[in-house]
mmCIF file of C-alpha atoms and ligand atoms in Angstrom:
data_model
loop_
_atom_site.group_PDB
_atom_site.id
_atom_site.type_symbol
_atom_site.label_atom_id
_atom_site.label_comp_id
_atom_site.label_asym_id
_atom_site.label_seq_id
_atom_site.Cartn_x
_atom_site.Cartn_y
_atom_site.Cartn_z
ATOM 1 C CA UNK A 20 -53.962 -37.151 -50.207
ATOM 2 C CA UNK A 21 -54.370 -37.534 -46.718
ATOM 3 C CA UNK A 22 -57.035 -35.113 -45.313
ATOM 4 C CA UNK A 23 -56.669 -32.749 -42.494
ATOM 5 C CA UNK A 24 -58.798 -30.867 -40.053
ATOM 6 C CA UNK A 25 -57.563 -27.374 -38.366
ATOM 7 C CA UNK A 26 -59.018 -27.010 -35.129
ATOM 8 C CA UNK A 27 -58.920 -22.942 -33.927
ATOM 9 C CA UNK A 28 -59.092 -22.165 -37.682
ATOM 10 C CA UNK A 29 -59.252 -18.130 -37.517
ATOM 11 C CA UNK A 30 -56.212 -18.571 -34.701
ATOM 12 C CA UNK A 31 -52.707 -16.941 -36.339
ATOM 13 C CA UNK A 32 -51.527 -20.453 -36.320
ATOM 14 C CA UNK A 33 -54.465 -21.516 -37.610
ATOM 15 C CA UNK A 34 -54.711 -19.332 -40.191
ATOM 16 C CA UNK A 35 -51.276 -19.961 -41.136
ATOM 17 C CA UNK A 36 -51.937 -23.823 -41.772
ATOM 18 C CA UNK A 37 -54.831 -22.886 -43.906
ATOM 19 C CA UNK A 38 -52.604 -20.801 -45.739
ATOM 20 C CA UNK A 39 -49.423 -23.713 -46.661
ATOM 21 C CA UNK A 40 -52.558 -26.426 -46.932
ATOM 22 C CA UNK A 41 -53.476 -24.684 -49.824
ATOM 23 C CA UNK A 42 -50.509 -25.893 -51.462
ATOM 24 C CA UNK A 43 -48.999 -29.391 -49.932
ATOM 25 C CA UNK A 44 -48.022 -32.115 -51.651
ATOM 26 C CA UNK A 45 -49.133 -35.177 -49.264
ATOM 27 C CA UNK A 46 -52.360 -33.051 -47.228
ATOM 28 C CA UNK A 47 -55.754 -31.577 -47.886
ATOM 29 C CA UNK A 48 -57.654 -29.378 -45.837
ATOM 30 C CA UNK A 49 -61.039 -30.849 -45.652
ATOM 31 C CA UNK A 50 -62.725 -29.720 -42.119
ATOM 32 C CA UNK A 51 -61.729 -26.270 -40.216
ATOM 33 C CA UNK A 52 -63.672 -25.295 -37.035
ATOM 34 C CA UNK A 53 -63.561 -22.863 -34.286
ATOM 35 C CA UNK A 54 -64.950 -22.029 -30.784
ATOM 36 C CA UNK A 55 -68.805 -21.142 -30.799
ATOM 37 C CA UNK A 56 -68.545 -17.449 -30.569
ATOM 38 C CA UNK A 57 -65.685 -17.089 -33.792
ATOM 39 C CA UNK A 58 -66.956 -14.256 -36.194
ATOM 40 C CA UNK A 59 -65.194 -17.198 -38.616
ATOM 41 C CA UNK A 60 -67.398 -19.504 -37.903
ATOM 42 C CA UNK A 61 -69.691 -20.010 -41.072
ATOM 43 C CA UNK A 62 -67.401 -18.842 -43.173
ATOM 44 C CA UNK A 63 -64.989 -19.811 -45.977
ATOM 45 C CA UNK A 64 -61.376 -20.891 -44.091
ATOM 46 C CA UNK A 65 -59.477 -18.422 -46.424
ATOM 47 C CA UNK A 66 -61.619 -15.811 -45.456
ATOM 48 C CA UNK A 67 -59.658 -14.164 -42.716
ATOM 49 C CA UNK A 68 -56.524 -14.106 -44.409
ATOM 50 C CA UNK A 69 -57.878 -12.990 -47.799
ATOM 51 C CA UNK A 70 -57.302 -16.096 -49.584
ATOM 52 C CA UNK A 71 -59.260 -17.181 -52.568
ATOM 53 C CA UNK A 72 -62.385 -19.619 -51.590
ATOM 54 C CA UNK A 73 -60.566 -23.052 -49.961
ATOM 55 C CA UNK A 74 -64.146 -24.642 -50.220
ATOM 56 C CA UNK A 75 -64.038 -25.930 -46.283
ATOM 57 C CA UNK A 76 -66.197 -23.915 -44.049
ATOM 58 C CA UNK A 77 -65.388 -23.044 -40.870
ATOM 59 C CA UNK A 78 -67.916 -25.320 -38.424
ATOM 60 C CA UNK A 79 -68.543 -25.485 -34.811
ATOM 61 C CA UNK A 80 -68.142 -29.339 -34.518
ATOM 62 C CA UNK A 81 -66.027 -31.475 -36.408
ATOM 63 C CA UNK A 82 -67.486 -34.464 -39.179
ATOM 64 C CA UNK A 83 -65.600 -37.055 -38.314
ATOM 65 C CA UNK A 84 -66.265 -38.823 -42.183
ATOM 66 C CA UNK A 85 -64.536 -35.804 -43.940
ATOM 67 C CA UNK A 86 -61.025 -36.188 -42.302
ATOM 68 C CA UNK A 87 -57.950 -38.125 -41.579
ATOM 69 C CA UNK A 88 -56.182 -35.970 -38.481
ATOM 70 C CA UNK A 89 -56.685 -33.237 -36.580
ATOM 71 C CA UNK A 90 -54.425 -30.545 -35.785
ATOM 72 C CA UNK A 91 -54.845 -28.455 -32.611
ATOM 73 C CA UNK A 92 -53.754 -24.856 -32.185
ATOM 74 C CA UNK A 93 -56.147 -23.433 -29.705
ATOM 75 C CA UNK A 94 -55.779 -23.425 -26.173
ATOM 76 C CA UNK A 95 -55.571 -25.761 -23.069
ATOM 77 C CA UNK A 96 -59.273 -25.509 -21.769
ATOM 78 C CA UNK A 97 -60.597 -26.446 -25.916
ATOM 79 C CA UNK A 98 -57.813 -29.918 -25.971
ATOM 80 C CA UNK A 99 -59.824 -32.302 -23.803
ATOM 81 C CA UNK A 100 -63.154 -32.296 -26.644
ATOM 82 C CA UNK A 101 -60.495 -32.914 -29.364
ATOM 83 C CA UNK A 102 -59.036 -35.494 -27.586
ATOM 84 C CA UNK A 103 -61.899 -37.613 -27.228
ATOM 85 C CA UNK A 104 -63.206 -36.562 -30.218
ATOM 86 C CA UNK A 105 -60.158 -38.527 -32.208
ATOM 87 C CA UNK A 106 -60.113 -41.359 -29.567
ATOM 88 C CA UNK A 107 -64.070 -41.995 -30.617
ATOM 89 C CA UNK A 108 -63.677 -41.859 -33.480
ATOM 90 C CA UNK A 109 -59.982 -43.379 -34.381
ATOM 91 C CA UNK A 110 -58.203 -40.160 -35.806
ATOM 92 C CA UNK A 111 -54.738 -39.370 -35.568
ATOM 93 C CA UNK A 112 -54.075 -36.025 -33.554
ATOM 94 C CA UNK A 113 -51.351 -33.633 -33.791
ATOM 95 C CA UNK A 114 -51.499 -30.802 -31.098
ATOM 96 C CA UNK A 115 -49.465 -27.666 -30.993
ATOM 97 C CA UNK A 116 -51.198 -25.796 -28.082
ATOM 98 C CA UNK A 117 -48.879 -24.929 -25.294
ATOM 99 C CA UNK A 118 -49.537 -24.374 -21.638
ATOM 100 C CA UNK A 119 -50.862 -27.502 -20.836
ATOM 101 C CA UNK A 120 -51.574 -28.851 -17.573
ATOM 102 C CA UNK A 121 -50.267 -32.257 -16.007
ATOM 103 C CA UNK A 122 -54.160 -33.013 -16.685
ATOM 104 C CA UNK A 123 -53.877 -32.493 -19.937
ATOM 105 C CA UNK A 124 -50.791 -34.204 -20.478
ATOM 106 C CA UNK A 125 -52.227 -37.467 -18.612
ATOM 107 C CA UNK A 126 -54.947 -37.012 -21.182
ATOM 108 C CA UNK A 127 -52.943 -37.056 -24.182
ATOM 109 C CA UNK A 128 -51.001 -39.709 -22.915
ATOM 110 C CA UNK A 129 -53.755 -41.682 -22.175
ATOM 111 C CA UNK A 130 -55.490 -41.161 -25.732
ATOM 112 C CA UNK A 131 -51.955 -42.708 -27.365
ATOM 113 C CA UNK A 132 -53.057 -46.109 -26.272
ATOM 114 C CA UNK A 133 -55.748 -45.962 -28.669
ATOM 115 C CA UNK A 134 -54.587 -43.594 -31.498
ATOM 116 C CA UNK A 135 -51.411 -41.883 -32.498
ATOM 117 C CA UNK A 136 -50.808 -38.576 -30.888
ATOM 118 C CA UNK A 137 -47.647 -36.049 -31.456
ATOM 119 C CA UNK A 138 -47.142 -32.925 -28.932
ATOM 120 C CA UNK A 139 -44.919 -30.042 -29.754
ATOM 121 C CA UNK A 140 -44.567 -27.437 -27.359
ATOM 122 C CA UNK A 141 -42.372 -26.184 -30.563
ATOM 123 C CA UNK A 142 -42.884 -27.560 -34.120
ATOM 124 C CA UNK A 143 -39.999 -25.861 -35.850
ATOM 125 C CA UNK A 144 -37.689 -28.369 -37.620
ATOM 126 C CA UNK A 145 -35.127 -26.065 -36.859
ATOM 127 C CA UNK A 146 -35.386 -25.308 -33.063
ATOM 128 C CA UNK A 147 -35.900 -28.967 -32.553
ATOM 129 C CA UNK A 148 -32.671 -29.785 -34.362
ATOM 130 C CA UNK A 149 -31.044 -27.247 -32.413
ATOM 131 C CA UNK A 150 -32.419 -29.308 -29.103
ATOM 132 C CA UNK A 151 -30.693 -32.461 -30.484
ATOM 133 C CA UNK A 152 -27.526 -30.470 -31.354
ATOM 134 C CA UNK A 153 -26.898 -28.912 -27.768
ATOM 135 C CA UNK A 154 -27.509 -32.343 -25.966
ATOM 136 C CA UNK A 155 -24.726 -33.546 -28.408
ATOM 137 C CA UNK A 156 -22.798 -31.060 -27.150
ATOM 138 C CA UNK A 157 -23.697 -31.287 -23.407
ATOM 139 C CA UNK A 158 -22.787 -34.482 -23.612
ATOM 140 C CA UNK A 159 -19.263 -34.207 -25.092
ATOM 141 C CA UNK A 160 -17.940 -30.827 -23.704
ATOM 142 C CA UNK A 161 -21.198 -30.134 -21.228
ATOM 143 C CA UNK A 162 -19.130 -31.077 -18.145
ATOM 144 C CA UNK A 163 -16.200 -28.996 -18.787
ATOM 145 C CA UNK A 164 -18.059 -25.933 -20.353
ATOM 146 C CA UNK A 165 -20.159 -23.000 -18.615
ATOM 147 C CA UNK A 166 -23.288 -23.576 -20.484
ATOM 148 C CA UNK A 167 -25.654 -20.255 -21.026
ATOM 149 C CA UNK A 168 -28.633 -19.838 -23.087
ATOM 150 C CA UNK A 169 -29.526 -16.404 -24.642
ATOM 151 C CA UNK A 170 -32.910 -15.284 -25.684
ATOM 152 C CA UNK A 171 -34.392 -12.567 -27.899
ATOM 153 C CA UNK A 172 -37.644 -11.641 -28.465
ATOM 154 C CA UNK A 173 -40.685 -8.568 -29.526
ATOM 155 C CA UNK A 174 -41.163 -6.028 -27.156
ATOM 156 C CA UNK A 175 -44.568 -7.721 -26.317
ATOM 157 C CA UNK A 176 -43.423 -11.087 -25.278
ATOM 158 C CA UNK A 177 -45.108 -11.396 -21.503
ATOM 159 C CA UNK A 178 -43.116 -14.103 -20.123
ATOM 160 C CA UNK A 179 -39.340 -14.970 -19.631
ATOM 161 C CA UNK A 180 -37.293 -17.082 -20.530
ATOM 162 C CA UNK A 181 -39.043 -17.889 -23.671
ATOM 163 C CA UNK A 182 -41.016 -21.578 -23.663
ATOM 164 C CA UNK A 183 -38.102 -22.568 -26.355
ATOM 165 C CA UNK A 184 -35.291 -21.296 -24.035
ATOM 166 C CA UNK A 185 -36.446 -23.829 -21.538
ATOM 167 C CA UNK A 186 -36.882 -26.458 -24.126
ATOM 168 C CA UNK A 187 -33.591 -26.178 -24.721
ATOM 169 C CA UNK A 188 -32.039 -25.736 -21.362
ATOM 170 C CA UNK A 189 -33.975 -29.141 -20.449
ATOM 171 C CA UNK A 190 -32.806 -30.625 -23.410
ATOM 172 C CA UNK A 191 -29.289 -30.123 -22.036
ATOM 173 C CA UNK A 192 -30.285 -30.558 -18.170
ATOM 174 C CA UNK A 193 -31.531 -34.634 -19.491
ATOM 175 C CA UNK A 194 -27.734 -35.235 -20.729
ATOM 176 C CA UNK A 195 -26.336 -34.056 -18.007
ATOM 177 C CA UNK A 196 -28.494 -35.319 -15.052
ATOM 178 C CA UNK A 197 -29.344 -31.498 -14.145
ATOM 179 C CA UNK A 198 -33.002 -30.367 -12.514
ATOM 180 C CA UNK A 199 -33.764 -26.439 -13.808
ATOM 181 C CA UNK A 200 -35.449 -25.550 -11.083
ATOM 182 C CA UNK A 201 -32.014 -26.686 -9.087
ATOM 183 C CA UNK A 202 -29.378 -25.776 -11.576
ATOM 184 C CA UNK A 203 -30.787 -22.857 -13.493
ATOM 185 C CA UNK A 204 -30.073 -19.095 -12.879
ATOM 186 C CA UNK A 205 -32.562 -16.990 -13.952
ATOM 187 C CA UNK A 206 -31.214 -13.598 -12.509
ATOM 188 C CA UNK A 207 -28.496 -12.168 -11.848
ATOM 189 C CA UNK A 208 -28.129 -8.744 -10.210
ATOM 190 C CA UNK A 209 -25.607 -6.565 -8.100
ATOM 191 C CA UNK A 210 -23.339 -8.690 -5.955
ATOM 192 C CA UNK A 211 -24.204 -12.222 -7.516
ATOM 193 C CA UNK A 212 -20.705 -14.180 -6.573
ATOM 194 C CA UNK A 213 -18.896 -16.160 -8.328
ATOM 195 C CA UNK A 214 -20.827 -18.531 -11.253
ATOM 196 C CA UNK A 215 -22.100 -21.879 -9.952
ATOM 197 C CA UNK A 216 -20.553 -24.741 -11.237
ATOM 198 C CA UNK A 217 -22.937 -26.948 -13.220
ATOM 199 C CA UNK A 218 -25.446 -24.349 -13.375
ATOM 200 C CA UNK A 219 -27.452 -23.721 -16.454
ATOM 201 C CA UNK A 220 -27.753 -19.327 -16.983
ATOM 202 C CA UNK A 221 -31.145 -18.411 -18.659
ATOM 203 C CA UNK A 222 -30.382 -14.180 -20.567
ATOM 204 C CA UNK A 223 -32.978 -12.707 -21.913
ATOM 205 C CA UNK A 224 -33.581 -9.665 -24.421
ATOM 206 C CA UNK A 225 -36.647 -7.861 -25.224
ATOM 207 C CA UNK A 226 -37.064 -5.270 -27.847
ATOM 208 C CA UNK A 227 -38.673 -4.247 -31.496
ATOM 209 C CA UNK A 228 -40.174 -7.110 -33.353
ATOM 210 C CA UNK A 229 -37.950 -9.666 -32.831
ATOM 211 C CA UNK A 230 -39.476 -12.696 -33.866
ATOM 212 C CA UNK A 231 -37.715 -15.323 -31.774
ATOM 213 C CA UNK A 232 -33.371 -16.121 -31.264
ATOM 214 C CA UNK A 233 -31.767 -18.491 -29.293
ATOM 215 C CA UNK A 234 -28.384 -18.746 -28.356
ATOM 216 C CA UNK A 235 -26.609 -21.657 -26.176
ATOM 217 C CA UNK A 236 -23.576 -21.418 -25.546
ATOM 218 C CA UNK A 237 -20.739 -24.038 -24.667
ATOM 219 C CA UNK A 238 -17.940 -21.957 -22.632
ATOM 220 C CA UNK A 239 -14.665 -23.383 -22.151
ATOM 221 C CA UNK A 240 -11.223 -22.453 -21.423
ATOM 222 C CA UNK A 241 -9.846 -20.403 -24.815
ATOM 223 C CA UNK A 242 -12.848 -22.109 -26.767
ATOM 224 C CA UNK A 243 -16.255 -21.410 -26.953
ATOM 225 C CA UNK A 244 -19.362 -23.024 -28.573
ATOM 226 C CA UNK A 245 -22.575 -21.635 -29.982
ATOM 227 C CA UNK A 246 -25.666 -23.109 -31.499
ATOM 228 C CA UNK A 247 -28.124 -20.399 -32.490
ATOM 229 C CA UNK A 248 -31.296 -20.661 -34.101
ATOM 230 C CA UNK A 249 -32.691 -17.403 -35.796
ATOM 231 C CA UNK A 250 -36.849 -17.257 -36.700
ATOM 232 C CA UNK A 251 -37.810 -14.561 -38.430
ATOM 233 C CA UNK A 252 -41.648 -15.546 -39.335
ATOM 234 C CA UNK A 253 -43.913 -17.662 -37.379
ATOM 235 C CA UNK A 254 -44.896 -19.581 -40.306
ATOM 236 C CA UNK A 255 -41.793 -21.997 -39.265
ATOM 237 C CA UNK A 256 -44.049 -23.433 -36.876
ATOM 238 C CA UNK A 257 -46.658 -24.091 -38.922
ATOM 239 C CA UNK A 258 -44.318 -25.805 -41.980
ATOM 240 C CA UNK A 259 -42.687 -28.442 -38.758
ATOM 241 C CA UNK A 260 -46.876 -28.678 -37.549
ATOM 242 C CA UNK A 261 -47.788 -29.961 -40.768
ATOM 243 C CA UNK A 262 -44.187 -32.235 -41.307
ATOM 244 C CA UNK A 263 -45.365 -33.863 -37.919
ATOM 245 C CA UNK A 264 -49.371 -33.794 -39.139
ATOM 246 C CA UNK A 265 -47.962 -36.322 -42.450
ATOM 247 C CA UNK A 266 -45.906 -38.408 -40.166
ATOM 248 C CA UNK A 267 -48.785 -39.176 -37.547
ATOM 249 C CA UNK A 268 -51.499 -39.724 -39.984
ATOM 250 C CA UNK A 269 -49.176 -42.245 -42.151
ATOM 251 C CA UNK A 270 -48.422 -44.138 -38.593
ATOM 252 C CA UNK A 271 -52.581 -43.979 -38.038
ATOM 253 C CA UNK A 272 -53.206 -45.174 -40.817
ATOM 254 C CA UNK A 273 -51.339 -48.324 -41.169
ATOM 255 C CA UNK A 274 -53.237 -48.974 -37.928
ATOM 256 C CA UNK A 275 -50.480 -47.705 -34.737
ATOM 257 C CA UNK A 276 -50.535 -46.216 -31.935
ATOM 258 C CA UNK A 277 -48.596 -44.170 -29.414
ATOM 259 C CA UNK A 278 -47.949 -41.131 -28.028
ATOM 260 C CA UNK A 279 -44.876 -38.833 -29.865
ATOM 261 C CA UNK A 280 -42.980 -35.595 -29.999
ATOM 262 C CA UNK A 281 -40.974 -34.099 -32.932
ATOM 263 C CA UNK A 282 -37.850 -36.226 -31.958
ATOM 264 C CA UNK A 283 -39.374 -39.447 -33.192
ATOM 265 C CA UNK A 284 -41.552 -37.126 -35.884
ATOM 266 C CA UNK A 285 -38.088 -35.794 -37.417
ATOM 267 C CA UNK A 286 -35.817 -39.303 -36.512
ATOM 268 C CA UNK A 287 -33.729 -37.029 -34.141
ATOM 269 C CA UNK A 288 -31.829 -39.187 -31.114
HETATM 270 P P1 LIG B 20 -54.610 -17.398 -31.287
HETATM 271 O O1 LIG B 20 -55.142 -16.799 -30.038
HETATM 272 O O2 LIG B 20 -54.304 -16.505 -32.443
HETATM 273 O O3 LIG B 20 -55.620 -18.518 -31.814
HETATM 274 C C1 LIG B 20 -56.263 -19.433 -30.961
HETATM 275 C C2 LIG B 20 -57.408 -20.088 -31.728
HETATM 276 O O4 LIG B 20 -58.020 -21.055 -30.888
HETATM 277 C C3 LIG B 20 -58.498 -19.090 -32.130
HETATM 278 O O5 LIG B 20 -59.012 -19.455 -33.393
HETATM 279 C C4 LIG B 20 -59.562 -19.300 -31.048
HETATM 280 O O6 LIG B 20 -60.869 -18.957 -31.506
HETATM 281 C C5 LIG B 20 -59.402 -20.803 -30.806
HETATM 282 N N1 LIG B 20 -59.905 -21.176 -29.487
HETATM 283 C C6 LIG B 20 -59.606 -20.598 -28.305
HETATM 284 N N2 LIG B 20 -60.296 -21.189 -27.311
HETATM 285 C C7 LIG B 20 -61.015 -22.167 -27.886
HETATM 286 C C8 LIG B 20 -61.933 -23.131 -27.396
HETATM 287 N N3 LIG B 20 -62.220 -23.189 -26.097
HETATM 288 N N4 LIG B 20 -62.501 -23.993 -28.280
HETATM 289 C C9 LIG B 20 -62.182 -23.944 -29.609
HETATM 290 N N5 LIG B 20 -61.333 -23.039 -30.124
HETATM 291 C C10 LIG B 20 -60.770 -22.174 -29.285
HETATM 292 O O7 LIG B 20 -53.308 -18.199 -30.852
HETATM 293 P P2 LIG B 20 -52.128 -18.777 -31.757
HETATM 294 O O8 LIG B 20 -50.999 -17.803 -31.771
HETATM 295 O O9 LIG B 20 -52.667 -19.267 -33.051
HETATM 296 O O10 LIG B 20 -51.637 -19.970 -30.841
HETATM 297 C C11 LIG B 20 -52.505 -21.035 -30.509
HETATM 298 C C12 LIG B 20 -51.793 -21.995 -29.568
HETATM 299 O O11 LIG B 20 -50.653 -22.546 -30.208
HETATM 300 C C13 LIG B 20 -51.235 -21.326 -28.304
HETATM 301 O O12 LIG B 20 -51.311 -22.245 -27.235
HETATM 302 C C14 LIG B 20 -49.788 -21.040 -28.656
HETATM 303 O O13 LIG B 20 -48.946 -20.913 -27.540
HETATM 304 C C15 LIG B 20 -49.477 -22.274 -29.453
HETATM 305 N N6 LIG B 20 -48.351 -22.151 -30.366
HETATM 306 C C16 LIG B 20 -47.530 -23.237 -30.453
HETATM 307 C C17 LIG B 20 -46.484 -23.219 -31.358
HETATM 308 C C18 LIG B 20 -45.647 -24.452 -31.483
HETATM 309 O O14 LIG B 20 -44.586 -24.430 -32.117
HETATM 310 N N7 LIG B 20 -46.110 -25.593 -30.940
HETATM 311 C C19 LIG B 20 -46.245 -22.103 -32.163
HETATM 312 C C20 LIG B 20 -47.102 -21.022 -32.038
HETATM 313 C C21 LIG B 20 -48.167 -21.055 -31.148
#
């Protein structure tokens, strides 16, 4: 068993990971920690989700002997003491936390020279698939289709279009030489003329407790395509987090290095 250490342990995603570790075939939680002021800290790792005793307390620092890779769901301004802390001391990293700053990417990039390091803006298998699936499709029937990407989320969902939405959208915009912040309509109100050609049309729904849907959608003369991805629990994210935590600690192990995403972590093109 390969063991694993869950950075921003009383986090949702967090929480979450400690959940599915308690059962995994290939990893082992053995070190959970959390920022200074966490009511977790000090306590067992199941404790905030009721689960029985996991045995790993949650710490303010990480032991570097008890673990294998680290997985990051915290926040931007917590990355850059993870980072080094798995470039010191040789440690594979596997980092979830969005919103990251060019800074922060240069970081993580920098850190893959040393050790091996996956980012995922989105860890679910199946949005990721999805990805690979529309720039199939924008590359066979992009230049003759309308292409328009549909989004659905909770009523408290702050920002628009969704992170994935975008994913996707650039995704397709790679295939097809497009630049969002060129090609993409974000709004359209009142007297809007006629569609662009070549643009990219972000729609977005808010309402209830949607969890997360996307829609893109290939439209052609008397044909249309659709590749939709449903979530209806965020625990998806946390299944692909630790799919891409195995992966990265088997490449760290047998001594490599690099810097990844879940394309080369689920062998999509
Ligand atoms: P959350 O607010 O529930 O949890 C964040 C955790 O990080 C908490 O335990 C908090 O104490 C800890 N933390 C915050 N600042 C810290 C610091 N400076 N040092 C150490 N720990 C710190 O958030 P969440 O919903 O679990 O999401 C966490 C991150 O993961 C966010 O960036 C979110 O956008 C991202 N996320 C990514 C995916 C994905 O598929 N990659 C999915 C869901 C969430």
């Amino acid at each position: 068993m390969n063991r694993v250490a869950i950075t921003g342990a009383s986090g949702r995603m967090g929480r979450t990971l400690v959940r599915l570790l308690q059962n995994h075939d290939e990893l082992v939680l053995t070190q959970a920690s959390d920022r200074h002021d966490s009511p977790a800290i000090d306590r067992d790792a199941g404790f905030l989700d009721n689960l029985p005793d996991t045995g790993v307390t949650v710490a303010r620092e990480l032991d570097a002997q008890q673990l294998d890779t680290v997985i990051d769901f915290t926040h931007p301004t917590a990355l850059s003491d993870h980072v080094s802390f798995c470039r010191r001391h040789n440690k594979a990293l596997m980092v979830g936390t969005t919103g990251l700053g060019d800074s922060e990417l240069d970081l993580l990039k920098a850190a893959g020279e040393d050790i091996c390091v996956v980012l995922a803006a989105n860890t679910s298998v199946g949005v990721n698939l999805c990805a690979s699936l529309a720039a199939t499709a924008a590359e066979v029937i992009g230049p003759v289709t309308d292409i328009e990407i549909v989004e659905s989320h909770h009523r408290h969902k702050v920002d628009a279009p969704s992170g994935t939405a975008l994913y996707l959208g650039q995704s397709i915009a790679d295939v097809l030489g497009k630049d969002l912040k060129r090609d993409g309509v974000y709004q359209r109100h009142g007297q809007t003329g006629e569609r662009p050609d070549g643009s990219i049309g972000f729609s977005t729904i808010r309402g209830g407790d949607i969890a997360g849907e996307h829609t893109v959608m290939f439209i052609g003369e008397n044909e249309r395509i659709e590749i939709t991805h449903r979530a209806t629990d965020r625990v998806i994210f946390a299944r692909g987090a630790l799919r891409a935590a195995e992966w990265v600690t088997r490449k760290q192990l047998k001594g490599e290095k690099g810097f990844f995403g879940m394309r080369e972590v689920l062998g999509l093109n």
